[in-house]
Amino acid sequence: MFSFFKKKDKNEPVVVIKPTEEFDDVMPIADYFHNETGVTFDRQESILKNKVVSFCRRREIYSFSNLLERVKSDSQLKQELIDHLTTNETFFYREVKQIEQLTKLVKEKNSSVDILCAPSATGEEPYSIAISLLEAGVAPSKISILGIDINSDAISKAKVAQYGERNVRNLSSDILNNYFVKEDDKYALKDSVKSLVSFKIINIFDESFRNLGKFDFIFSRNMLIYFNKETKLKAKGILESMRKTDEYDVFFGHADLY
């Protein structure tokens, strides 16, 4: 009698009903991401699917269709997805011959230079250029470098400019002593270098990209490898149009245009 007043047994298991997941076709996400960033995931469908599923589950999103609907109206979620799907592993003095070539051209120019680094990842490349120019005797007042990337996490790390042993493995002890301060297991870049480089989160396909102005030299290495042929040609044309003159070619990575 009056059984509905009985207290529940504390040991009675609580049944949690998990929403049904619908993670079948990831290609609409791939198409959206390509249209927004230029990045293609050809022949990487399974890798993309695993990454997007983990992204969704951490945010309690239970279907690709719901994710697609939300990123179209939520700019923060869209940026988080971009950050999750773009990689930014690099290191100082990578492909150093091109940096040496740039340094020689700047020395010959003997005037103030504006340099664009697209993408800049976590800052190693634009900072490498700055260090190389300083080592060559170029006055800091003549150096202005802008690093851009679509990954906000990468830009945040670039601004902090603290790097591990792996990132600085190509640098001599003299460069490490002159331009870095050792802090525990990190190498913190000195302000004398950081002040020469600014960073911005932007996509080269955005209309606002052209508002950045023109540059004497442009570095764009290891970005076009993520694009299909059509998008590569489009990106190449955009970057070339950002030069002050056509006297100097854009510095592309060796595998970018193939």
Short mmCIF file of C-alpha atoms in Angstrom, two decimals:
data_model
loop_
_atom_site.label_atom_id
_atom_site.label_comp_id
_atom_site.label_asym_id
_atom_site.label_seq_id
_atom_site.Cartn_x
_atom_site.Cartn_y
_atom_site.Cartn_z
CA MET A 1 0.00 0.00 0.00
CA PHE A 2 1.17 3.50 -0.90
CA SER A 3 4.16 1.94 -2.58
CA PHE A 4 4.86 5.14 -4.46
CA PHE A 5 6.07 6.66 -1.17
CA LYS A 6 8.78 4.04 -0.81
CA LYS A 7 12.32 5.36 -1.01
CA LYS A 8 14.47 4.10 -3.84
CA ASP A 9 17.15 1.63 -2.97
CA LYS A 10 20.49 3.49 -2.96
CA ASN A 11 22.09 0.45 -4.58
CA GLU A 12 19.66 0.43 -7.45
CA PRO A 13 21.62 1.13 -10.65
CA VAL A 14 20.95 4.39 -12.47
CA VAL A 15 20.13 3.82 -16.11
CA VAL A 16 21.73 6.41 -18.42
CA ILE A 17 20.29 6.53 -21.89
CA LYS A 18 23.01 7.50 -24.32
CA PRO A 19 21.86 9.38 -27.42
CA THR A 20 22.18 7.48 -30.68
CA GLU A 21 25.31 8.38 -32.57
CA GLU A 22 25.20 8.94 -36.33
CA PHE A 23 28.77 9.05 -37.56
CA ASP A 24 28.50 7.37 -40.95
CA ASP A 25 29.32 9.77 -43.79
CA VAL A 26 32.07 12.29 -42.96
CA MET A 27 32.33 13.65 -46.51
CA PRO A 28 29.92 16.59 -45.96
CA ILE A 29 32.31 17.72 -43.19
CA ALA A 30 35.27 17.24 -45.55
CA ASP A 31 33.54 19.28 -48.27
CA TYR A 32 32.62 22.06 -45.83
CA PHE A 33 36.15 22.17 -44.45
CA HIS A 34 37.63 22.30 -47.95
CA ASN A 35 35.31 25.15 -48.98
CA GLU A 36 36.18 27.13 -45.85
CA THR A 37 39.95 26.53 -45.65
CA GLY A 38 41.12 25.03 -48.93
CA VAL A 39 42.41 21.96 -47.09
CA THR A 40 41.51 18.65 -48.68
CA PHE A 41 41.48 15.20 -47.09
CA ASP A 42 41.79 13.11 -50.25
CA ARG A 43 42.77 9.51 -49.43
CA GLN A 44 42.53 10.34 -45.71
CA GLU A 45 38.83 9.72 -45.12
CA SER A 46 39.34 7.25 -42.25
CA ILE A 47 41.81 9.55 -40.48
CA LEU A 48 39.46 12.51 -40.88
CA LYS A 49 36.51 10.47 -39.61
CA ASN A 50 38.37 9.41 -36.46
CA LYS A 51 39.42 12.99 -35.75
CA VAL A 52 35.94 14.43 -36.24
CA VAL A 53 34.28 11.70 -34.17
CA SER A 54 36.62 12.40 -31.23
CA PHE A 55 35.95 16.14 -31.67
CA CYS A 56 32.20 15.54 -31.53
CA ARG A 57 32.21 13.19 -28.55
CA ARG A 58 34.22 15.61 -26.41
CA ARG A 59 31.52 18.20 -27.05
CA GLU A 60 28.51 15.87 -26.73
CA ILE A 61 27.63 16.24 -30.39
CA TYR A 62 26.16 12.98 -31.64
CA SER A 63 26.06 13.29 -35.40
CA PHE A 64 28.06 14.78 -38.26
CA SER A 65 24.90 16.51 -39.50
CA ASN A 66 24.45 18.27 -36.15
CA LEU A 67 28.11 19.33 -36.14
CA LEU A 68 27.78 20.73 -39.64
CA GLU A 69 24.65 22.66 -38.66
CA ARG A 70 26.32 24.12 -35.57
CA VAL A 71 29.66 25.19 -37.11
CA LYS A 72 27.79 27.19 -39.73
CA SER A 73 26.33 29.43 -37.02
CA ASP A 74 28.91 29.15 -34.21
CA SER A 75 32.19 30.85 -35.14
CA GLN A 76 33.94 29.66 -31.97
CA LEU A 77 33.04 26.02 -32.64
CA LYS A 78 34.16 26.46 -36.24
CA GLN A 79 37.56 27.75 -35.07
CA GLU A 80 37.87 24.85 -32.63
CA LEU A 81 37.25 22.42 -35.51
CA ILE A 82 39.88 24.18 -37.64
CA ASP A 83 42.36 23.98 -34.78
CA HIS A 84 41.59 20.30 -34.28
CA LEU A 85 42.03 19.34 -37.93
CA THR A 86 45.13 21.36 -38.83
CA THR A 87 48.60 20.31 -37.78
CA ASN A 88 51.50 22.63 -37.03
CA GLU A 89 54.59 20.64 -36.18
CA THR A 90 57.72 22.47 -37.30
CA PHE A 91 61.12 23.60 -36.04
CA PHE A 92 63.68 26.40 -36.32
CA TYR A 93 65.87 26.65 -39.43
CA ARG A 94 63.79 24.21 -41.43
CA GLU A 95 64.86 24.26 -45.12
CA VAL A 96 67.56 26.71 -44.14
CA LYS A 97 68.82 27.30 -47.70
CA GLN A 98 65.73 29.35 -48.56
CA ILE A 99 66.17 31.43 -45.42
CA GLU A 100 69.81 32.02 -46.37
CA GLN A 101 68.70 33.06 -49.87
CA LEU A 102 66.17 35.49 -48.42
CA THR A 103 68.78 36.94 -46.06
CA LYS A 104 71.11 37.56 -49.00
CA LEU A 105 68.36 39.34 -50.95
CA VAL A 106 67.47 41.54 -47.98
CA LYS A 107 71.13 42.48 -47.53
CA GLU A 108 71.36 43.43 -51.21
CA LYS A 109 68.14 45.43 -51.01
CA ASN A 110 69.60 47.43 -48.11
CA SER A 111 66.26 48.98 -47.09
CA SER A 112 63.34 48.25 -44.81
CA VAL A 113 61.48 45.09 -45.75
CA ASP A 114 58.00 43.71 -45.12
CA ILE A 115 57.92 39.92 -45.04
CA LEU A 116 54.87 37.64 -44.97
CA CYS A 117 55.01 34.12 -43.58
CA ALA A 118 51.90 32.14 -44.58
CA PRO A 119 51.40 29.87 -42.74
CA SER A 120 53.41 30.66 -39.63
CA ALA A 121 52.31 27.67 -37.51
CA THR A 122 53.74 28.07 -33.98
CA GLY A 123 56.21 30.76 -35.03
CA GLU A 124 59.43 28.87 -35.75
CA GLU A 125 59.71 29.97 -39.38
CA PRO A 126 59.10 33.74 -39.03
CA TYR A 127 61.33 33.81 -35.95
CA SER A 128 64.01 31.87 -37.89
CA ILE A 129 63.89 34.54 -40.59
CA ALA A 130 64.22 37.29 -37.97
CA ILE A 131 67.20 35.59 -36.31
CA SER A 132 68.91 35.01 -39.66
CA LEU A 133 68.52 38.67 -40.60
CA LEU A 134 69.85 39.82 -37.24
CA GLU A 135 72.80 37.44 -37.53
CA ALA A 136 73.56 38.96 -40.96
CA GLY A 137 73.69 42.45 -39.47
CA VAL A 138 70.34 43.77 -40.72
CA ALA A 139 69.14 46.52 -38.39
CA PRO A 140 66.03 45.59 -36.37
CA SER A 141 64.38 48.83 -37.48
CA LYS A 142 64.42 47.53 -41.07
CA ILE A 143 62.67 44.24 -40.28
CA SER A 144 58.89 43.77 -40.23
CA ILE A 145 57.55 40.21 -40.39
CA LEU A 146 53.90 39.12 -40.32
CA GLY A 147 53.01 35.51 -39.61
CA ILE A 148 49.51 34.27 -40.40
CA ASP A 149 47.72 30.98 -39.78
CA ILE A 150 44.16 29.64 -39.59
CA ASN A 151 44.95 27.76 -36.38
CA SER A 152 44.31 29.95 -33.33
CA ASP A 153 46.13 27.56 -30.96
CA ALA A 154 49.23 27.79 -33.14
CA ILE A 155 49.10 31.59 -33.17
CA SER A 156 48.74 31.68 -29.38
CA LYS A 157 51.82 29.49 -28.99
CA ALA A 158 53.74 31.63 -31.48
CA LYS A 159 53.05 34.74 -29.44
CA VAL A 160 54.26 33.05 -26.25
CA ALA A 161 57.37 31.78 -28.11
CA GLN A 162 58.50 29.05 -25.73
CA TYR A 163 59.95 25.99 -27.41
CA GLY A 164 61.16 22.52 -26.51
CA GLU A 165 64.44 20.80 -27.35
CA ARG A 166 62.96 19.26 -30.51
CA ASN A 167 61.97 22.64 -31.93
CA VAL A 168 65.43 24.19 -31.50
CA ARG A 169 67.50 21.13 -32.43
CA ASN A 170 68.98 22.79 -35.53
CA LEU A 171 70.22 25.89 -33.70
CA SER A 172 73.81 26.39 -32.61
CA SER A 173 74.70 27.02 -28.97
CA ASP A 174 75.66 30.60 -29.89
CA ILE A 175 72.22 31.33 -31.36
CA LEU A 176 70.52 29.70 -28.38
CA ASN A 177 72.58 31.84 -25.98
CA ASN A 178 72.06 35.06 -27.96
CA TYR A 179 68.34 34.83 -28.66
CA PHE A 180 66.80 32.51 -26.07
CA VAL A 181 66.52 32.19 -22.30
CA LYS A 182 66.44 28.66 -20.89
CA GLU A 183 63.48 28.21 -18.55
CA ASP A 184 63.33 24.68 -17.11
CA ASP A 185 62.88 22.43 -20.15
CA LYS A 186 61.84 25.28 -22.46
CA TYR A 187 63.68 27.86 -24.55
CA ALA A 188 61.97 31.25 -24.31
CA LEU A 189 62.63 33.59 -27.21
CA LYS A 190 63.94 37.02 -26.23
CA ASP A 191 61.88 40.14 -26.87
CA SER A 192 64.58 41.42 -29.24
CA VAL A 193 63.35 38.81 -31.73
CA LYS A 194 59.69 38.62 -30.74
CA SER A 195 59.26 42.35 -31.32
CA LEU A 196 60.13 41.95 -35.01
CA VAL A 197 57.25 39.55 -35.72
CA SER A 198 53.50 40.04 -35.43
CA PHE A 199 50.83 37.38 -35.89
CA LYS A 200 47.28 37.24 -37.18
CA ILE A 201 44.63 34.52 -37.48
CA ILE A 202 43.42 34.69 -41.06
CA ASN A 203 42.68 32.52 -44.08
CA ILE A 204 44.36 33.47 -47.38
CA PHE A 205 41.03 32.84 -49.14
CA ASP A 206 39.20 35.43 -47.02
CA GLU A 207 38.49 38.76 -48.69
CA SER A 208 40.10 40.50 -45.70
CA PHE A 209 43.44 38.84 -46.51
CA ARG A 210 44.14 41.39 -49.23
CA ASN A 211 43.72 44.16 -46.67
CA LEU A 212 47.05 43.11 -45.12
CA GLY A 213 48.81 45.09 -47.83
CA LYS A 214 51.79 44.22 -50.02
CA PHE A 215 55.06 42.56 -49.09
CA ASP A 216 58.64 42.60 -50.34
CA PHE A 217 59.06 38.88 -49.69
CA ILE A 218 56.55 36.09 -49.10
CA PHE A 219 57.21 32.69 -47.54
CA SER A 220 54.55 30.00 -47.98
CA ARG A 221 56.05 26.61 -47.34
CA ASN A 222 54.23 23.37 -46.62
CA MET A 223 50.74 24.83 -46.94
CA LEU A 224 49.88 24.04 -50.56
CA ILE A 225 50.59 20.33 -49.97
CA TYR A 226 47.18 20.18 -48.24
CA PHE A 227 45.34 21.57 -51.29
CA ASN A 228 44.13 19.92 -54.49
CA LYS A 229 45.46 21.13 -57.84
CA GLU A 230 42.75 23.73 -58.40
CA THR A 231 43.09 25.20 -54.92
CA LYS A 232 46.90 25.23 -55.18
CA LEU A 233 46.72 27.38 -58.32
CA LYS A 234 44.21 29.71 -56.67
CA ALA A 235 46.39 30.08 -53.55
CA LYS A 236 49.51 30.62 -55.66
CA GLY A 237 47.80 33.42 -57.56
CA ILE A 238 46.57 35.11 -54.37
CA LEU A 239 50.00 35.03 -52.74
CA GLU A 240 51.75 36.30 -55.87
CA SER A 241 49.30 39.21 -56.02
CA MET A 242 50.42 40.26 -52.52
CA ARG A 243 53.95 41.11 -53.70
CA LYS A 244 54.97 44.76 -53.98
CA THR A 245 56.67 43.90 -57.29
CA ASP A 246 57.20 40.75 -59.33
CA GLU A 247 60.96 41.06 -58.87
CA TYR A 248 61.04 38.21 -56.35
CA ASP A 249 59.23 34.88 -56.50
CA VAL A 250 57.20 33.60 -53.58
CA PHE A 251 59.24 31.15 -51.49
CA PHE A 252 57.26 27.91 -51.73
CA GLY A 253 58.18 24.57 -50.17
CA HIS A 254 59.82 22.02 -52.46
CA ALA A 255 56.73 19.77 -52.49
CA ASP A 256 54.08 22.50 -52.53
CA LEU A 257 53.51 22.86 -56.26
CA TYR A 258 53.60 19.16 -57.22
#
